[in-house]
CSV table of C-alpha atoms in Angstrom, one decimal:
chain,number,residue,atom,x,y,z
A,1,MET,CA,31.8,25.2,-10.8
A,2,ARG,CA,31.6,24.7,-7.1
A,3,LEU,CA,33.0,28.2,-6.5
A,4,ALA,CA,30.2,29.6,-8.6
A,5,GLU,CA,27.6,27.7,-6.6
A,6,LEU,CA,29.0,29.3,-3.5
A,7,GLY,CA,28.8,32.8,-5.0
A,8,TRP,CA,32.6,33.1,-5.1
A,9,PHE,CA,33.1,33.0,-8.9
A,10,ALA,CA,31.4,35.8,-10.7
A,11,PRO,CA,31.7,36.5,-14.5
A,12,TRP,CA,35.3,37.7,-15.3
A,13,ASP,CA,36.6,36.2,-12.0
A,14,SER,CA,39.4,33.7,-12.5
A,15,VAL,CA,41.4,31.0,-10.6
A,16,GLN,CA,45.0,30.3,-11.4
A,17,ALA,CA,47.1,27.2,-10.5
A,18,THR,CA,50.8,27.0,-10.3
A,19,SER,CA,50.7,23.4,-11.7
A,20,GLN,CA,48.3,20.6,-12.3
A,21,THR,CA,48.5,16.9,-11.5
A,22,ALA,CA,45.7,16.0,-13.8
A,23,GLY,CA,44.2,17.8,-16.8
A,24,ARG,CA,42.6,17.3,-20.2
A,25,GLY,CA,42.6,19.2,-23.5
A,26,GLN,CA,40.2,19.4,-26.4
A,27,LEU,CA,38.3,16.1,-27.0
A,28,ARG,CA,39.7,14.8,-23.7
A,29,ARG,CA,43.3,14.6,-24.9
A,30,ARG,CA,46.0,14.5,-22.3
A,31,TRP,CA,47.3,17.8,-21.1
A,32,HIS,CA,50.9,18.0,-19.6
A,33,SER,CA,51.2,20.7,-17.0
A,34,PRO,CA,54.8,21.5,-15.9
A,35,PRO,CA,55.3,24.3,-13.3
A,36,GLY,CA,55.9,27.8,-14.6
A,37,ASN,CA,53.1,28.0,-17.1
A,38,VAL,CA,49.6,29.6,-17.0
A,39,TYR,CA,46.9,27.2,-15.9
A,40,ALA,CA,43.7,29.1,-15.3
A,41,ALA,CA,40.0,29.1,-15.3
A,42,LEU,CA,38.1,32.2,-16.4
A,43,ARG,CA,34.3,32.6,-15.9
A,44,LEU,CA,32.7,34.2,-18.8
A,45,PRO,CA,29.3,36.0,-18.9
A,46,LEU,CA,26.6,34.2,-20.8
A,47,THR,CA,26.1,37.1,-23.2
A,48,PRO,CA,27.0,37.3,-26.9
A,49,PRO,CA,29.4,36.2,-28.2
A,50,PHE,CA,30.1,33.8,-25.3
A,51,ALA,CA,26.5,32.5,-25.2
A,52,THR,CA,26.8,31.2,-28.7
A,53,THR,CA,29.0,28.8,-30.7
A,54,ALA,CA,31.3,31.8,-31.4
A,55,ALA,CA,32.6,31.6,-27.8
A,56,ALA,CA,35.8,29.7,-28.6
A,57,PRO,CA,37.3,31.9,-31.3
A,58,ALA,CA,36.0,35.0,-29.4
A,59,VAL,CA,37.9,34.1,-26.2
A,60,ALA,CA,41.0,33.0,-28.2
A,61,ALA,CA,41.0,36.4,-30.0
A,62,LEU,CA,40.7,38.3,-26.7
A,63,LEU,CA,43.6,36.4,-25.1
A,64,ALA,CA,45.7,36.6,-28.3
A,65,GLY,CA,45.1,40.3,-28.4
A,66,GLY,CA,46.3,40.5,-24.8
A,67,LEU,CA,49.5,38.6,-25.6
A,68,ALA,CA,50.1,40.9,-28.6
A,69,GLU,CA,49.7,43.9,-26.4
A,70,VAL,CA,52.4,42.6,-24.0
A,71,GLY,CA,54.7,42.1,-27.0
A,72,TRP,CA,54.3,38.7,-28.6
A,73,SER,CA,53.3,38.0,-32.2
A,74,VAL,CA,50.3,35.7,-31.6
A,75,ARG,CA,47.6,34.4,-33.9
A,76,ILE,CA,44.6,32.1,-33.3
A,77,LYS,CA,44.4,28.7,-34.9
A,78,TRP,CA,40.7,28.1,-35.3
A,79,PRO,CA,38.9,27.4,-33.2
A,80,ASN,CA,40.7,27.7,-29.9
A,81,ASP,CA,44.5,27.5,-30.1
A,82,LEU,CA,47.0,30.3,-29.5
A,83,VAL,CA,50.0,30.2,-31.9
A,84,LEU,CA,53.3,32.1,-31.9
A,85,VAL,CA,54.6,33.4,-35.2
A,86,SER,CA,58.4,33.8,-35.5
A,87,PRO,CA,59.9,36.6,-37.6
A,88,ALA,CA,60.7,33.9,-40.2
A,89,GLY,CA,57.0,33.0,-40.3
A,90,GLU,CA,57.4,29.7,-38.4
A,91,VAL,CA,54.3,28.9,-36.3
A,92,ARG,CA,54.1,26.9,-33.1
A,93,LYS,CA,51.4,26.3,-30.6
A,94,VAL,CA,51.8,28.2,-27.3
A,95,GLY,CA,48.4,27.7,-25.7
A,96,GLY,CA,44.9,26.5,-25.8
A,97,ILE,CA,41.4,27.1,-24.5
A,98,LEU,CA,38.8,24.6,-23.4
A,99,LEU,CA,35.2,25.8,-22.8
A,100,GLU,CA,32.8,24.1,-20.4
A,101,GLU,CA,29.2,25.2,-19.5
A,102,ARG,CA,27.3,23.7,-16.7
A,103,GLY,CA,24.2,24.9,-14.9
A,104,GLY,CA,24.4,28.4,-16.6
A,105,VAL,CA,28.0,28.8,-15.7
A,106,LEU,CA,30.5,29.1,-18.6
A,107,VAL,CA,34.2,28.6,-17.8
A,108,ALA,CA,37.2,28.9,-20.1
A,109,GLY,CA,40.1,26.7,-19.1
A,110,VAL,CA,43.3,28.3,-20.4
A,111,GLY,CA,46.7,26.9,-20.7
A,112,ILE,CA,49.7,29.0,-21.9
A,113,ASN,CA,53.3,27.7,-22.1
A,114,VAL,CA,55.3,30.5,-20.4
A,115,LEU,CA,58.5,28.7,-19.4
A,116,CYS,CA,58.3,25.3,-21.2
A,117,PRO,CA,56.2,23.5,-23.7
A,118,PRO,CA,54.9,20.0,-23.1
A,119,SER,CA,57.1,17.0,-24.0
A,120,PRO,CA,56.6,15.7,-27.5
A,121,ASP,CA,55.4,12.5,-25.9
A,122,PHE,CA,52.2,14.4,-24.9
A,123,LEU,CA,51.5,15.8,-28.3
A,124,ARG,CA,49.0,13.8,-30.3
A,125,LYS,CA,50.1,11.9,-33.4
A,126,GLY,CA,49.7,14.0,-36.5
A,127,CYS,CA,49.3,17.3,-34.7
A,128,ALA,CA,49.4,20.4,-37.0
A,129,MET,CA,52.4,22.0,-35.4
A,130,ARG,CA,55.0,21.7,-32.7
A,131,ALA,CA,54.6,23.3,-29.3
A,132,THR,CA,56.7,26.2,-28.0
A,133,SER,CA,56.8,28.5,-25.0
A,134,LEU,CA,56.9,32.3,-24.6
A,135,ALA,CA,60.4,32.0,-23.1
A,136,GLU,CA,61.6,30.6,-26.5
A,137,ALA,CA,60.2,33.5,-28.5
A,138,ASP,CA,61.8,36.8,-29.4
A,139,PHE,CA,60.8,39.2,-26.6
A,140,SER,CA,62.3,42.6,-25.6
A,141,GLY,CA,62.3,42.9,-21.8
A,142,ARG,CA,61.9,40.7,-18.8
A,143,LEU,CA,59.7,37.6,-19.3
A,144,PRO,CA,56.8,38.0,-16.9
A,145,LEU,CA,56.1,35.2,-14.5
A,146,ALA,CA,52.9,33.2,-15.1
A,147,GLU,CA,51.3,34.7,-12.0
A,148,GLU,CA,52.1,38.2,-13.4
A,149,LEU,CA,51.1,37.5,-17.0
A,150,TRP,CA,47.6,36.0,-16.3
A,151,PRO,CA,46.1,39.1,-14.6
A,152,LEU,CA,47.4,41.2,-17.4
A,153,LEU,CA,45.7,39.0,-20.0
A,154,VAL,CA,42.4,39.0,-18.1
A,155,ASN,CA,42.5,42.8,-17.8
A,156,CYS,CA,43.2,43.2,-21.5
A,157,ALA,CA,40.4,40.7,-22.4
A,158,PHE,CA,37.9,42.4,-20.1
A,159,SER,CA,38.8,45.9,-21.3
A,160,ALA,CA,38.3,44.9,-25.0
A,161,TYR,CA,35.0,43.2,-24.2
A,162,ASP,CA,33.8,46.1,-22.2
A,163,ALA,CA,34.7,48.6,-24.8
A,164,TYR,CA,33.2,46.7,-27.8
A,165,SER,CA,30.4,44.5,-26.3
A,166,SER,CA,27.8,46.8,-27.8
A,167,SER,CA,29.1,46.0,-31.3
A,168,ALA,CA,27.6,42.6,-32.2
A,169,LEU,CA,30.2,41.8,-34.8
A,170,TYR,CA,33.3,43.3,-33.1
A,171,TRP,CA,34.4,39.9,-31.9
A,172,LYS,CA,34.3,38.5,-35.5
A,173,THR,CA,36.3,41.4,-37.0
A,174,HIS,CA,38.8,41.1,-34.2
A,175,ALA,CA,39.1,37.3,-34.5
A,176,GLU,CA,39.5,37.4,-38.2
A,177,SER,CA,42.3,40.0,-37.9
A,178,MET,CA,44.2,37.5,-35.8
A,179,LEU,CA,43.3,34.3,-37.7
A,180,LEU,CA,46.2,32.1,-38.7
A,181,TRP,CA,46.4,31.1,-42.4
A,182,ARG,CA,43.7,33.5,-43.5
A,183,HIS,CA,43.5,33.7,-47.3
A,184,GLU,CA,45.8,30.7,-47.5
A,185,GLN,CA,45.1,27.1,-48.6
A,186,VAL,CA,44.2,24.9,-45.6
A,187,GLU,CA,42.8,21.4,-45.0
A,188,LEU,CA,40.0,20.8,-42.5
A,189,ARG,CA,39.9,17.3,-41.0
A,190,GLU,CA,37.1,15.6,-39.1
A,191,GLY,CA,37.5,11.9,-38.7
A,192,SER,CA,38.1,10.5,-42.2
A,193,HIS,CA,36.6,13.5,-43.9
A,194,ARG,CA,39.0,16.0,-45.5
A,195,VAL,CA,38.2,19.4,-47.1
A,196,CYS,CA,40.7,21.6,-48.8
A,197,GLY,CA,40.1,25.3,-49.6
A,198,THR,CA,41.0,28.9,-49.0
A,199,LEU,CA,40.4,30.1,-45.4
A,200,GLU,CA,38.2,33.1,-46.1
A,201,GLY,CA,37.3,33.9,-42.5
A,202,LEU,CA,34.7,33.2,-39.8
A,203,THR,CA,30.9,33.1,-39.7
A,204,GLU,CA,28.8,35.0,-37.2
A,205,GLU,CA,28.4,31.7,-35.4
A,206,GLY,CA,32.1,31.2,-35.0
A,207,GLY,CA,32.4,28.7,-37.8
A,208,LEU,CA,35.0,28.5,-40.5
A,209,ARG,CA,34.5,29.7,-44.0
A,210,LEU,CA,36.4,27.7,-46.7
A,211,SER,CA,36.1,28.4,-50.4
A,212,SER,CA,37.0,26.1,-53.3
A,213,GLY,CA,36.5,27.4,-56.8
A,214,TRP,CA,33.2,29.2,-56.8
A,215,ARG,CA,31.8,27.3,-53.8
A,216,GLU,CA,32.1,28.5,-50.2
A,217,GLN,CA,31.4,26.1,-47.3
A,218,GLU,CA,30.9,26.7,-43.5
A,219,PHE,CA,32.1,24.4,-40.7
A,220,LEU,CA,31.6,24.4,-37.0
A,221,SER,CA,34.0,21.7,-36.1
A,222,GLY,CA,37.1,20.0,-37.2
A,223,SER,CA,40.9,20.3,-37.0
A,224,LEU,CA,42.8,22.7,-39.2
A,225,TYR,CA,46.0,22.0,-41.0
A,226,PRO,CA,48.1,23.8,-43.7
A,227,CYS,CA,47.4,22.3,-47.1
A,228,PRO,CA,50.0,19.5,-47.8
């Protein structure tokens, strides 16, 4: 935020660190940051969809699309996780996004496990899936270094945004095409509340659409799990 105040951090500018000595994830959870992974902050323009509650899945879809262009099979776990899908269909978390807006400046904090995932000790109890890294996935060619990968992802994200920003619902179509567990039975948890249903897709506001029987419900928050 300080860089933005000084005029050194315009929309689509980013800052990348080689490692972190302190960090936090969604809901202020601990965030382990071993060297060799992507730790970056990307400033986003305060324009749709980023100026709305759709920002998290929209950013996740842009970055997942960039990783897919490089060669990984990636999906988004609503609202803001990046997930690798193995040829056998196994899913593991490979990254996450944390949005923060202050004083008209919107920044996406991005973490992507390139060389190594966090220790299981840093994963919260009852997490939906195990963590992995890009290095552990099937990949043809040389694994890019974190400092090589991040500029590629930013360029892919900006190019997609620039090409389709005039289409109000492009982000929704794009995000739904990369949505993990779409048309499958899932469970949404928020505190002690549990809702099971079929994941139909996203709302224009970035919320989740779940159907059960003849009823469809919309949610803007919660943690998603496969149905037990």
